[in-house]
JSON list of C-alpha atoms in Angstrom, two decimals:
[
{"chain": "Z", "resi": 952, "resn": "UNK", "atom": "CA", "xyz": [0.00, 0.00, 0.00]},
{"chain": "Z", "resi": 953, "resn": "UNK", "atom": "CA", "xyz": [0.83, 3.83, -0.05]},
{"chain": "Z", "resi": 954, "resn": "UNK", "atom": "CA", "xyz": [3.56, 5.21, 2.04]},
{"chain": "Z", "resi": 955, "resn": "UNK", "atom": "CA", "xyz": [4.25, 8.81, 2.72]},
{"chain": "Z", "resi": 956, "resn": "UNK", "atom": "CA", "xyz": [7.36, 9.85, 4.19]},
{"chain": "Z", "resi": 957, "resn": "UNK", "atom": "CA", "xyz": [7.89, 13.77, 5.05]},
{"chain": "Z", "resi": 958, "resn": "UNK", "atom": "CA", "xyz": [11.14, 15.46, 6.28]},
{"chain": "Z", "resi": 959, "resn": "UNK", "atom": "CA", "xyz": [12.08, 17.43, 8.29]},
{"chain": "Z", "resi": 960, "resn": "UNK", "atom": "CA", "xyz": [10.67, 16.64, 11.59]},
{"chain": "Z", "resi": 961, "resn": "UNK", "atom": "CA", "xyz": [11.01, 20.00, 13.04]},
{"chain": "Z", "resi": 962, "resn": "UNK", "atom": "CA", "xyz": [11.92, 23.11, 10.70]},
{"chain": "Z", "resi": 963, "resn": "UNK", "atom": "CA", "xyz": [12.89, 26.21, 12.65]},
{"chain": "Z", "resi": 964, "resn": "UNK", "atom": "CA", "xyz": [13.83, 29.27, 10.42]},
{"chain": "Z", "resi": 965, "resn": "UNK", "atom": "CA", "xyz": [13.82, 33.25, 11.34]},
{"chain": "Z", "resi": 966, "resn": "UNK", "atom": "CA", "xyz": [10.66, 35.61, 10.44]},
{"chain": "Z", "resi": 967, "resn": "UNK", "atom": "CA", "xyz": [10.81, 36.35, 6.45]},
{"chain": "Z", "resi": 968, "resn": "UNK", "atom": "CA", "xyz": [13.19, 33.56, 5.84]},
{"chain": "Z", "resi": 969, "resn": "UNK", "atom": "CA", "xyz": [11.46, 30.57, 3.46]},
{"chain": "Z", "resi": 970, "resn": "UNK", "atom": "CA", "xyz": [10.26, 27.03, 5.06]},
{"chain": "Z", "resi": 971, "resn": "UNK", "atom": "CA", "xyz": [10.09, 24.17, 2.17]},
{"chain": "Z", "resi": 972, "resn": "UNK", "atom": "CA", "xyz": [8.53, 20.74, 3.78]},
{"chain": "Z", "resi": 973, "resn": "UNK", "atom": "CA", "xyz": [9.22, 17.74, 1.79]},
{"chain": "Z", "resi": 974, "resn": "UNK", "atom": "CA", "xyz": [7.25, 14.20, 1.22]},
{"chain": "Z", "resi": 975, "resn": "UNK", "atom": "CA", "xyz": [7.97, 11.34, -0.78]},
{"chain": "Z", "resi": 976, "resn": "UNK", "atom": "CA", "xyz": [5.64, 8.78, -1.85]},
{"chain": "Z", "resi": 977, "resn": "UNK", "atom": "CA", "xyz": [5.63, 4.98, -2.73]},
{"chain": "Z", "resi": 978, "resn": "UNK", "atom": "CA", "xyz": [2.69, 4.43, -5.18]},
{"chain": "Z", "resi": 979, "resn": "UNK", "atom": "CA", "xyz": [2.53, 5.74, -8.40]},
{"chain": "Z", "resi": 980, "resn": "UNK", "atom": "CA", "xyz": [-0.96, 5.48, -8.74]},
{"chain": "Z", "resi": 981, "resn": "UNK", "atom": "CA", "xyz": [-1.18, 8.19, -6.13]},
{"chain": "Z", "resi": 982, "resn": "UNK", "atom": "CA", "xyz": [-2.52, 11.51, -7.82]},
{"chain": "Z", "resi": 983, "resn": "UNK", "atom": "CA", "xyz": [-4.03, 13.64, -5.36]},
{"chain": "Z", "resi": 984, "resn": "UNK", "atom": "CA", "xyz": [-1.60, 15.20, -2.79]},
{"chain": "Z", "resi": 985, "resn": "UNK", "atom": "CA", "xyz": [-2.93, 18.02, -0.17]},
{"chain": "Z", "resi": 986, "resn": "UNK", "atom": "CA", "xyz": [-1.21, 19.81, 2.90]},
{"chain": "Z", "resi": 987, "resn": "UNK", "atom": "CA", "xyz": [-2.64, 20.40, 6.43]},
{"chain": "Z", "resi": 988, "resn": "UNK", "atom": "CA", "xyz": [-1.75, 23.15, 8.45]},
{"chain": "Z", "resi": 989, "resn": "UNK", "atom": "CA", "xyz": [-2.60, 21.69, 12.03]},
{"chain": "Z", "resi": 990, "resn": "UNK", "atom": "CA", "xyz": [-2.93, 24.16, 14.89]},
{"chain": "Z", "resi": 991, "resn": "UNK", "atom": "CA", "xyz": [-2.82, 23.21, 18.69]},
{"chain": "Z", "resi": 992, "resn": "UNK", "atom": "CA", "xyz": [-6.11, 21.86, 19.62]},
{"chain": "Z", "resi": 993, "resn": "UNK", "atom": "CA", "xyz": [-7.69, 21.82, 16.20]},
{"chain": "Z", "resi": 994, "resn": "UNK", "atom": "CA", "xyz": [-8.19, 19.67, 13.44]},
{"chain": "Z", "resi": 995, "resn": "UNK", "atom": "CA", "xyz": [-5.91, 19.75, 10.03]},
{"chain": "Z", "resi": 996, "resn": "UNK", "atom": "CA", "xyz": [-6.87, 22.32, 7.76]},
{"chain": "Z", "resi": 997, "resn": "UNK", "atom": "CA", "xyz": [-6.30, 21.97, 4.23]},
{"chain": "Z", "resi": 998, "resn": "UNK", "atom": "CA", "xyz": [-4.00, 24.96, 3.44]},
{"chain": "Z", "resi": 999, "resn": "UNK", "atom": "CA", "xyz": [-3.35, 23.73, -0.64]},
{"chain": "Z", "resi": 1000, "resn": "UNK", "atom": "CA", "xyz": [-3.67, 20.50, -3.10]},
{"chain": "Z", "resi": 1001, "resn": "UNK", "atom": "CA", "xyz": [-2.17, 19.50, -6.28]},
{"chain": "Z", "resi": 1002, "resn": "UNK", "atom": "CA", "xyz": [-3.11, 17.13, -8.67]},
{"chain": "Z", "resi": 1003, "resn": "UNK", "atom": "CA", "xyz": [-1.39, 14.96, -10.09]},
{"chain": "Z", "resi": 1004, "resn": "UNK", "atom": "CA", "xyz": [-1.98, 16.53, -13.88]},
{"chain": "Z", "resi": 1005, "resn": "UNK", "atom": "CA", "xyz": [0.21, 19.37, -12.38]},
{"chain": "Z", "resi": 1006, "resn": "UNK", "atom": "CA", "xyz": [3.16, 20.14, -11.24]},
{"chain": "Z", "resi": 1007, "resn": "UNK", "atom": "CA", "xyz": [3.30, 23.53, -9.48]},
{"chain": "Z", "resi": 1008, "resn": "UNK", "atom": "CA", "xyz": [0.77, 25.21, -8.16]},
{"chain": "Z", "resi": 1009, "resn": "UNK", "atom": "CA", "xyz": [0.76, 28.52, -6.25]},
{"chain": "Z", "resi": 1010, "resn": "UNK", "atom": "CA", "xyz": [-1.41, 30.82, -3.48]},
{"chain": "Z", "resi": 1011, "resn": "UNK", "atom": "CA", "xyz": [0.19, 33.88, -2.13]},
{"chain": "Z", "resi": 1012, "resn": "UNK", "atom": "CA", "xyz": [2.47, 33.25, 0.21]},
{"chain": "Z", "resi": 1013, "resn": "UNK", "atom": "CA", "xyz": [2.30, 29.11, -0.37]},
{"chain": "Z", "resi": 1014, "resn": "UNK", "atom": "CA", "xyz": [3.37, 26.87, -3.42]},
{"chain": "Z", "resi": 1015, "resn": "UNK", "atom": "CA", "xyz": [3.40, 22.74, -3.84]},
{"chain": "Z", "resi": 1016, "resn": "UNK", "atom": "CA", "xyz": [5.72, 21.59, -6.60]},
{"chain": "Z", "resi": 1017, "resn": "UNK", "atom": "CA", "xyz": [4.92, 18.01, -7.47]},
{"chain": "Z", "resi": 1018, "resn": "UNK", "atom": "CA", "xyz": [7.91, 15.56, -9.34]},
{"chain": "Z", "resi": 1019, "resn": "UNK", "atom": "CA", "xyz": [5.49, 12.43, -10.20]},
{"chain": "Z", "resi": 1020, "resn": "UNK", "atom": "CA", "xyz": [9.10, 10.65, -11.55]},
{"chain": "Z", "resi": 1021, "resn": "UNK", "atom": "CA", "xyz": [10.44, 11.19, -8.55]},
{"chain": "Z", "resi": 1022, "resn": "UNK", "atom": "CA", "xyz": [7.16, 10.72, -6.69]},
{"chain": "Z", "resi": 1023, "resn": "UNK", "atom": "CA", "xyz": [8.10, 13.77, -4.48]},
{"chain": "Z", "resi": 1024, "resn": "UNK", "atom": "CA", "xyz": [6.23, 16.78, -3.34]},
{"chain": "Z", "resi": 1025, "resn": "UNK", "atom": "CA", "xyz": [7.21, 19.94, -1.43]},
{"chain": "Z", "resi": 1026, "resn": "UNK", "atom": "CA", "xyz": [5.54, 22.57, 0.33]},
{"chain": "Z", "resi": 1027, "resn": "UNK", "atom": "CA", "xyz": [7.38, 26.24, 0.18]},
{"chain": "Z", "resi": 1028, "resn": "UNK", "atom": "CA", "xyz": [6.35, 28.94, 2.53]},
{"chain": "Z", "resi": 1029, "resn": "UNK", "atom": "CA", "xyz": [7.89, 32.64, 2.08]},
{"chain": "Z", "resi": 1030, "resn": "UNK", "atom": "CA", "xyz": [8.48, 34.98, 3.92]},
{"chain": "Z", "resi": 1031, "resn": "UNK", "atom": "CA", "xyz": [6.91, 33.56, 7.16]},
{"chain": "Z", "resi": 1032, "resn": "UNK", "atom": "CA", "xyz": [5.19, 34.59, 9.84]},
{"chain": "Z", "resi": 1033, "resn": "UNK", "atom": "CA", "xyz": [4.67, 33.88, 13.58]},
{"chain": "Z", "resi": 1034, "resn": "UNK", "atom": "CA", "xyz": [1.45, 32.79, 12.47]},
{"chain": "Z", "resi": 1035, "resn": "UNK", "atom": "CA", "xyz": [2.51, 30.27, 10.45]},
{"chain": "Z", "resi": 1036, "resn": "UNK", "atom": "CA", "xyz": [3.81, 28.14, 13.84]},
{"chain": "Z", "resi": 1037, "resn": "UNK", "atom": "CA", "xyz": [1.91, 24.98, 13.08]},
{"chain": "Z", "resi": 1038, "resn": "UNK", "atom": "CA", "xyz": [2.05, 21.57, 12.40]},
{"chain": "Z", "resi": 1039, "resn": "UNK", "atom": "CA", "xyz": [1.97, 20.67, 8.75]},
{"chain": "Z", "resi": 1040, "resn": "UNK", "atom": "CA", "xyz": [0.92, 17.30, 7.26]},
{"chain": "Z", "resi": 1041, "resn": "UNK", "atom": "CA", "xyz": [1.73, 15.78, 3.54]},
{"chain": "Z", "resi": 1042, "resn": "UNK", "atom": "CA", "xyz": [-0.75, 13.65, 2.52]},
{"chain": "Z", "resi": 1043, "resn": "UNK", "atom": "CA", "xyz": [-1.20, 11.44, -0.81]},
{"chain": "Z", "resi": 1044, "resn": "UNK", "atom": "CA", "xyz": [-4.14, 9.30, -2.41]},
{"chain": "Z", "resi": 1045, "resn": "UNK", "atom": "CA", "xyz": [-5.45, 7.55, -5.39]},
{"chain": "Z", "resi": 1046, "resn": "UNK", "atom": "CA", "xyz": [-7.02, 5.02, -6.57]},
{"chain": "Z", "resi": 1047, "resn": "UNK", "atom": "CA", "xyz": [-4.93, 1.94, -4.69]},
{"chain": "Z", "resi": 1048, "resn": "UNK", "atom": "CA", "xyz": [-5.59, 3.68, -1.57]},
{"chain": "Z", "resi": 1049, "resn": "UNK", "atom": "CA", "xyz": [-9.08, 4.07, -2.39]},
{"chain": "Z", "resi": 1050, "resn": "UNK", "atom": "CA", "xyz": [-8.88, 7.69, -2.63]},
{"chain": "Z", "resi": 1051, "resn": "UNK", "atom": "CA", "xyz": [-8.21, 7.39, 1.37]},
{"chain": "Z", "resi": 1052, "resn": "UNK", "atom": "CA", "xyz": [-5.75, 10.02, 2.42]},
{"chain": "Z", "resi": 1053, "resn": "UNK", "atom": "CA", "xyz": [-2.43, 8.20, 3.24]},
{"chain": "Z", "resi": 1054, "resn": "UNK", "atom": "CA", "xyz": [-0.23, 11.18, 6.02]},
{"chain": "Z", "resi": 1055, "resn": "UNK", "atom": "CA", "xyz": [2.84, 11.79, 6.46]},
{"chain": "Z", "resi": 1056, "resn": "UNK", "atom": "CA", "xyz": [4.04, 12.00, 10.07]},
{"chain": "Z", "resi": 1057, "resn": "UNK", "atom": "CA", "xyz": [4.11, 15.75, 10.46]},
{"chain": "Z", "resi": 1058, "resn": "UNK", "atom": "CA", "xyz": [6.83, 18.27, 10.60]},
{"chain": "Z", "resi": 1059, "resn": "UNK", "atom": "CA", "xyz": [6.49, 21.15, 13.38]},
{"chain": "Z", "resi": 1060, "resn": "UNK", "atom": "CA", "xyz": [7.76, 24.79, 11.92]},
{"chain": "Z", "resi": 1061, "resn": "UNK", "atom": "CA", "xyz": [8.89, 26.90, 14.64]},
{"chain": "Z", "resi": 1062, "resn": "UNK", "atom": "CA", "xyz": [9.04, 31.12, 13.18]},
{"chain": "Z", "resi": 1063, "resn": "UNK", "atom": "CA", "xyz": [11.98, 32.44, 15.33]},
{"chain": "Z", "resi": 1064, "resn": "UNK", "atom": "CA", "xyz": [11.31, 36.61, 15.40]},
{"chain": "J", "resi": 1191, "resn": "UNK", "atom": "CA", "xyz": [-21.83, 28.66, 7.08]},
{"chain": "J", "resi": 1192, "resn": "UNK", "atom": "CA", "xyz": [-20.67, 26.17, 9.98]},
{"chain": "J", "resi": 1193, "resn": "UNK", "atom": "CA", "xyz": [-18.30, 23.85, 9.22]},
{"chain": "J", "resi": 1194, "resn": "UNK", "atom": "CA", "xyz": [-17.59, 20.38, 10.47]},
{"chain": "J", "resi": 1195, "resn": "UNK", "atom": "CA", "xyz": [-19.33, 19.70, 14.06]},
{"chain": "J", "resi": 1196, "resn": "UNK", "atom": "CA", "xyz": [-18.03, 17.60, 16.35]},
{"chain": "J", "resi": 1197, "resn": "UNK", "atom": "CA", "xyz": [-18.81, 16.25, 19.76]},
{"chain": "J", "resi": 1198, "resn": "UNK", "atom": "CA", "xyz": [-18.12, 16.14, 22.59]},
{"chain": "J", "resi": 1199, "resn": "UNK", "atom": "CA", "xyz": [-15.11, 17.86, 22.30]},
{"chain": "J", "resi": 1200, "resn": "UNK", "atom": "CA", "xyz": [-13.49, 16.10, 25.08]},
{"chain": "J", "resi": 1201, "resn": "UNK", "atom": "CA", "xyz": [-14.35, 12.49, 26.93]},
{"chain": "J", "resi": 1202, "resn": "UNK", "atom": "CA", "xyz": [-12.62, 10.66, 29.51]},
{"chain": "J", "resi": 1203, "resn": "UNK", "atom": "CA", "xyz": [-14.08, 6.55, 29.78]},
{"chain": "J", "resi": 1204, "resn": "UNK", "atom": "CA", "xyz": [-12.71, 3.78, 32.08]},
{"chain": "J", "resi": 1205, "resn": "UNK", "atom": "CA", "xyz": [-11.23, 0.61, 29.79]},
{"chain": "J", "resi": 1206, "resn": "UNK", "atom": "CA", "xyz": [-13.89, -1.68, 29.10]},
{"chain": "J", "resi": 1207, "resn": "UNK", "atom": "CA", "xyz": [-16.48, 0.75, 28.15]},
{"chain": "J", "resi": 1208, "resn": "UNK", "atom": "CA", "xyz": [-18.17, 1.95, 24.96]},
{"chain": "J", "resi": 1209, "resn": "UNK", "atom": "CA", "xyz": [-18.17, 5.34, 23.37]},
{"chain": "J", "resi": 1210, "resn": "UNK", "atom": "CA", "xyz": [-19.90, 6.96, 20.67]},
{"chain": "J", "resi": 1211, "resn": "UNK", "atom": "CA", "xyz": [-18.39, 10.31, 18.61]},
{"chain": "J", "resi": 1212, "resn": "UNK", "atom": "CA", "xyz": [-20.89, 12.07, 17.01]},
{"chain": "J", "resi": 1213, "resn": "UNK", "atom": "CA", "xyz": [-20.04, 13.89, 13.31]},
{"chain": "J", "resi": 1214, "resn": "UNK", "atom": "CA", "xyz": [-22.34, 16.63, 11.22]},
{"chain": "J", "resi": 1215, "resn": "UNK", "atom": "CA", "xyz": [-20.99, 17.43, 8.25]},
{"chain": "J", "resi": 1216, "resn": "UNK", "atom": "CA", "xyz": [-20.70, 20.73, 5.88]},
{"chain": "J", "resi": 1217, "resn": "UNK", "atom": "CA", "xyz": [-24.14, 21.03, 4.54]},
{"chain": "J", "resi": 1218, "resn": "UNK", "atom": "CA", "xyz": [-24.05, 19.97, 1.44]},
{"chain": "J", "resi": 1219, "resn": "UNK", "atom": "CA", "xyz": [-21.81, 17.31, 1.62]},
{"chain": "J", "resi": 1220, "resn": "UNK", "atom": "CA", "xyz": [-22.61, 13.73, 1.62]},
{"chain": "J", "resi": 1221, "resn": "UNK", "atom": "CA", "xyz": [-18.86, 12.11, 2.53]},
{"chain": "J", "resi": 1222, "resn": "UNK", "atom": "CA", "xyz": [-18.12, 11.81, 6.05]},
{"chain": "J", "resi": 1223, "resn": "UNK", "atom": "CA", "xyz": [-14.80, 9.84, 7.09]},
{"chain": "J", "resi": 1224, "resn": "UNK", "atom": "CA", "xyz": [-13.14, 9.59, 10.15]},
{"chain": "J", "resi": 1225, "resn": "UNK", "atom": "CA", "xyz": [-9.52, 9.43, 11.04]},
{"chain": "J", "resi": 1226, "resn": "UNK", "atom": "CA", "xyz": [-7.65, 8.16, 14.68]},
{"chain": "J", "resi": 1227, "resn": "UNK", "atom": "CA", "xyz": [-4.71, 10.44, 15.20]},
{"chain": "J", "resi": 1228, "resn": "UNK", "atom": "CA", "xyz": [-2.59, 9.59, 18.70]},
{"chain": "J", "resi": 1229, "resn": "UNK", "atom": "CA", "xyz": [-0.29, 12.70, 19.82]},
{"chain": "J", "resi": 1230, "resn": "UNK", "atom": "CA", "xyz": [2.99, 13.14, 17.48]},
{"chain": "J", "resi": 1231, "resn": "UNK", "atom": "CA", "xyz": [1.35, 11.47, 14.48]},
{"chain": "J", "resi": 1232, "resn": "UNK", "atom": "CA", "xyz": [-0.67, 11.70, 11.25]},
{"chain": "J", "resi": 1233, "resn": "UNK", "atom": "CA", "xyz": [-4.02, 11.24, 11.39]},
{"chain": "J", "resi": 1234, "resn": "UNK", "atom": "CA", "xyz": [-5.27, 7.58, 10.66]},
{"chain": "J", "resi": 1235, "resn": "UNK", "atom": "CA", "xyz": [-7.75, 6.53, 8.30]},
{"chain": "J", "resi": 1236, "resn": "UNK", "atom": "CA", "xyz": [-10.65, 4.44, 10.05]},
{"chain": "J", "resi": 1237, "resn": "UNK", "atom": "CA", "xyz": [-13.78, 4.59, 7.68]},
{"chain": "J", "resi": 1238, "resn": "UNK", "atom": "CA", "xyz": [-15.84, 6.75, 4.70]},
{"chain": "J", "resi": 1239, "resn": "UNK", "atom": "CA", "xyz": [-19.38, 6.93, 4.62]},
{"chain": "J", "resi": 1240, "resn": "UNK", "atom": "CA", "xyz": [-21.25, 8.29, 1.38]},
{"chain": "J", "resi": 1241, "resn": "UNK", "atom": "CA", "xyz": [-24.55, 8.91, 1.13]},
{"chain": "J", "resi": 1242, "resn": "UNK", "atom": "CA", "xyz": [-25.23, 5.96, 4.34]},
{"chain": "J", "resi": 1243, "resn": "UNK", "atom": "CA", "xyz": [-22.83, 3.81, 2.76]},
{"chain": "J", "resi": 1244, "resn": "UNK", "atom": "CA", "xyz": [-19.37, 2.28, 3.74]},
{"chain": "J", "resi": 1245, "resn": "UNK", "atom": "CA", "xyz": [-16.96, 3.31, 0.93]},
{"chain": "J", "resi": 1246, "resn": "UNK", "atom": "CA", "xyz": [-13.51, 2.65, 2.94]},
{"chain": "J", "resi": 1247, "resn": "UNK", "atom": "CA", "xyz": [-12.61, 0.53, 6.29]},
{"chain": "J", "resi": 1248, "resn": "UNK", "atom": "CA", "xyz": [-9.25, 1.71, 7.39]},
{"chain": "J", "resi": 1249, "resn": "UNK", "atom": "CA", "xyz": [-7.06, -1.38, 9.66]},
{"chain": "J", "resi": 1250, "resn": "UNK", "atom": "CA", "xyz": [-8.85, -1.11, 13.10]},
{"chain": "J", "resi": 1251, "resn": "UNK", "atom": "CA", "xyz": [-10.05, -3.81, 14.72]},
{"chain": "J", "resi": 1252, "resn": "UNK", "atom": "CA", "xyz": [-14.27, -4.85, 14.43]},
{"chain": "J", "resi": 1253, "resn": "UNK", "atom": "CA", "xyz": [-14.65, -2.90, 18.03]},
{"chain": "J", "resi": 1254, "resn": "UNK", "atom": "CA", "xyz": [-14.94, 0.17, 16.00]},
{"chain": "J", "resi": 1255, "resn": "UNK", "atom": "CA", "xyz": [-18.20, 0.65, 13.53]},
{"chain": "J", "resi": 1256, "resn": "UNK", "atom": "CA", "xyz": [-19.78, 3.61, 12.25]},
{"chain": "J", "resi": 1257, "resn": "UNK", "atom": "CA", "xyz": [-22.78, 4.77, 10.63]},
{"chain": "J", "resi": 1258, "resn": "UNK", "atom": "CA", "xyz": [-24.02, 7.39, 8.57]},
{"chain": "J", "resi": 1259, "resn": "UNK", "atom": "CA", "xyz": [-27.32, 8.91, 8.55]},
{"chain": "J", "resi": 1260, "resn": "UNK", "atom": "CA", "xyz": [-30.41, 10.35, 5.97]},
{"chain": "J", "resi": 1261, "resn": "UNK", "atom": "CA", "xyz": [-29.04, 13.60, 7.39]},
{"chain": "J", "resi": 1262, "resn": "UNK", "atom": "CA", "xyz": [-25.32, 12.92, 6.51]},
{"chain": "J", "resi": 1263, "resn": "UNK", "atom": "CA", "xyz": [-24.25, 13.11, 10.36]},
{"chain": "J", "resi": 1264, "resn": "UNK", "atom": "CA", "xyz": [-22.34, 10.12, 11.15]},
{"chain": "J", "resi": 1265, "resn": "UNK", "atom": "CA", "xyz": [-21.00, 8.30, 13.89]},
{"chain": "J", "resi": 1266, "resn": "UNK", "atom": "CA", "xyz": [-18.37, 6.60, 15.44]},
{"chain": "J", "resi": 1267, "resn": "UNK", "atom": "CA", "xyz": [-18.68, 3.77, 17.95]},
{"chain": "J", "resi": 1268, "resn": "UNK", "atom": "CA", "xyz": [-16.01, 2.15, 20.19]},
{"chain": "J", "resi": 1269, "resn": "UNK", "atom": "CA", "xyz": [-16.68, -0.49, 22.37]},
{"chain": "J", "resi": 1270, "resn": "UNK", "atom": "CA", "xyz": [-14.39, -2.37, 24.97]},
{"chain": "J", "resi": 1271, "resn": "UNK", "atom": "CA", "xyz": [-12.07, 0.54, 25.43]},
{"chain": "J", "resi": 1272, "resn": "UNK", "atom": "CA", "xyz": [-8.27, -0.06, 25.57]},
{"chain": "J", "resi": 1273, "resn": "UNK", "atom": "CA", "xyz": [-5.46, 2.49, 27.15]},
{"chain": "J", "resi": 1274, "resn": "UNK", "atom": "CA", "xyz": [-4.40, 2.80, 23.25]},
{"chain": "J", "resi": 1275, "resn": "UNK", "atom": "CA", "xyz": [-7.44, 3.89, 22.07]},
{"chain": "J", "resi": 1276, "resn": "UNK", "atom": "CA", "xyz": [-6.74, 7.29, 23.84]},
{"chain": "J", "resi": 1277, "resn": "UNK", "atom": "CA", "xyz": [-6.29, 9.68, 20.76]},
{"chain": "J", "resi": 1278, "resn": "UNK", "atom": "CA", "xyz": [-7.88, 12.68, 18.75]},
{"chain": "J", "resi": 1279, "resn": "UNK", "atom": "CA", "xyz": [-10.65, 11.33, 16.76]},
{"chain": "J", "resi": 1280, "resn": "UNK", "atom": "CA", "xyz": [-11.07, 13.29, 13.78]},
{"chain": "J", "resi": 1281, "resn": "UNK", "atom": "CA", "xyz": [-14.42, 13.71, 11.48]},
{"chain": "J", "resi": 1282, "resn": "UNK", "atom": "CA", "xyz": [-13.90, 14.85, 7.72]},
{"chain": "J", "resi": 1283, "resn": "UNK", "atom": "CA", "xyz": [-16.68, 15.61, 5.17]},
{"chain": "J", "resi": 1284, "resn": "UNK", "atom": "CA", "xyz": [-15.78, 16.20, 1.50]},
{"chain": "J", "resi": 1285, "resn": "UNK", "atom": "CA", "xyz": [-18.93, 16.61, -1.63]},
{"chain": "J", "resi": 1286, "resn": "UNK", "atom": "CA", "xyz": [-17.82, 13.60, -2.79]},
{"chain": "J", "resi": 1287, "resn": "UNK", "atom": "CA", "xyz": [-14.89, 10.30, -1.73]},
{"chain": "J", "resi": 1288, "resn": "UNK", "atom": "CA", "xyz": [-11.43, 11.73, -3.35]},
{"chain": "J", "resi": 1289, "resn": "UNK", "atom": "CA", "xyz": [-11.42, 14.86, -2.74]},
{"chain": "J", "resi": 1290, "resn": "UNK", "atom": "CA", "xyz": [-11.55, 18.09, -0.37]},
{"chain": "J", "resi": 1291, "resn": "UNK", "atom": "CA", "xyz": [-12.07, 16.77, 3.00]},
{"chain": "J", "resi": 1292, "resn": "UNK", "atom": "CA", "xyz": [-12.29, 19.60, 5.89]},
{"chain": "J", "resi": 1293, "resn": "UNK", "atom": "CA", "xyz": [-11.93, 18.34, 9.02]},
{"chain": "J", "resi": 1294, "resn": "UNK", "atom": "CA", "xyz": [-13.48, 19.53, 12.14]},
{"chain": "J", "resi": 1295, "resn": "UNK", "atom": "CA", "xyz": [-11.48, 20.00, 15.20]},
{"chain": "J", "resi": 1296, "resn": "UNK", "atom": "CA", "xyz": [-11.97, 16.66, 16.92]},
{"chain": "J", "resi": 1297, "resn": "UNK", "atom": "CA", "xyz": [-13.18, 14.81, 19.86]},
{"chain": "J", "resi": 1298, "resn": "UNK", "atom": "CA", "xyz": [-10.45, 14.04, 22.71]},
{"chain": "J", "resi": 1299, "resn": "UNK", "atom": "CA", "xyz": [-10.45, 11.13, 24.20]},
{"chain": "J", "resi": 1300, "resn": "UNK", "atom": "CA", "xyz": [-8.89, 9.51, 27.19]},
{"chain": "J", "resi": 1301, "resn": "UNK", "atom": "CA", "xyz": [-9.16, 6.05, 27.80]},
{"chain": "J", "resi": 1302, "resn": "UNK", "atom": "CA", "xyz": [-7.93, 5.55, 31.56]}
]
């Protein structure tokens, strides 16, 4: 079945500086690949998605590149903000997953000031 | 418009015992699914539901079931609580199974 790996664990960079989050994934079937932000105390909220008929895809301050040869996607943030302290969450699915959303383990951004 | 309900928000049970989560949905949308997420990890898949069906089982053991109702609310049923069932339980609803899901923000609970 579908594996997600994401790195880094923990991503600390200064206020302004860029944050790029990066998963891998096993199956190539996979073609639908969104990010959570995940605040303390909340529930994951779907910050961007790509598909797999794409391979960049930009909103203001946040872009997803995906590399389906590779089978890796990344999340860039620029120029941060203390409000983007959160928990973010790759995720992949497709058809061999049943379209069930397979996660990565999380990666905690710390925004120094 | 409200999002994703869930409740209770927080629960504390004794091992042994049975809970039920309770899900409503964005209105409009007829995919509810529900994910286990224990502290430090991604969320879990446990089960879809559209339109009162079961679309996806996640691997959980038969102590968990679901349903989904004419109203789209679902829920989620645990019985014969263990210490490792203590986790976020997380309710998504989507328009339709592959894409989209917004989660709400969870129900807490403690299995002691």
């Amino acid at each position: 079945g579908e594996n997600v790996e994401q790195h880094p664990s923990t991503l600390s960079v200064q206020e302004g500086d860029s944050a790029v989050i990066k998963c891998t994934y096993s199956d190539s079937a996979s073609n639908y690949f969104p990010w959570y932000k995940q605040e303390l105390g909340k529930g994951p909220q779907l910050i961007i998605d790509i598909r797999s008929n794409v391979g960049e895809k930009k909103d203001q301050r946040i872009a997803v590149t995906l590399n389906k040869t590779a089978k890796h996607f990344s999340l860039h943030i620029t120029e941060t903000q203390p409000e983007d302290s959160a928990v973010y969450f790759c995720a992949a699915s497709g058809r061999d997953s049943n379209y069930q959303l397979i996660w990565g383990a999380g990666t905690k951004l710390i925004i120094k000031p | 418009d409200a999002g994703v309900t869930q409740s209770p928000t927080h629960l504390i049970k004794t091992r042994g015992q049975h809970v039920t989560l309770r899900c409503s949905p964005i209105s409009g949308h007829k995919s509810v699914s529900w994910y286990q997420q224990v502290l430090g990890q991604g969320p879990q898949f446990i089960f879809q539901y559209y339109e009162k069906e079961e679309r996806g089982r996640g691997n959980f053991p038969d102590r968990f079931s679901a349903r989904q109702f004419p109203n789209y609310s679902s829920e989620l049923n645990v019985n014969a609580l263990l210490l490792g069932d203590s986790a976020l339980y997380l309710c998504a609803s989507s328009l339709w199974t592959a894409y989209g899901y917004t989660f709400g923000s969870g129900t807490r609970l403690t299995v002691v």
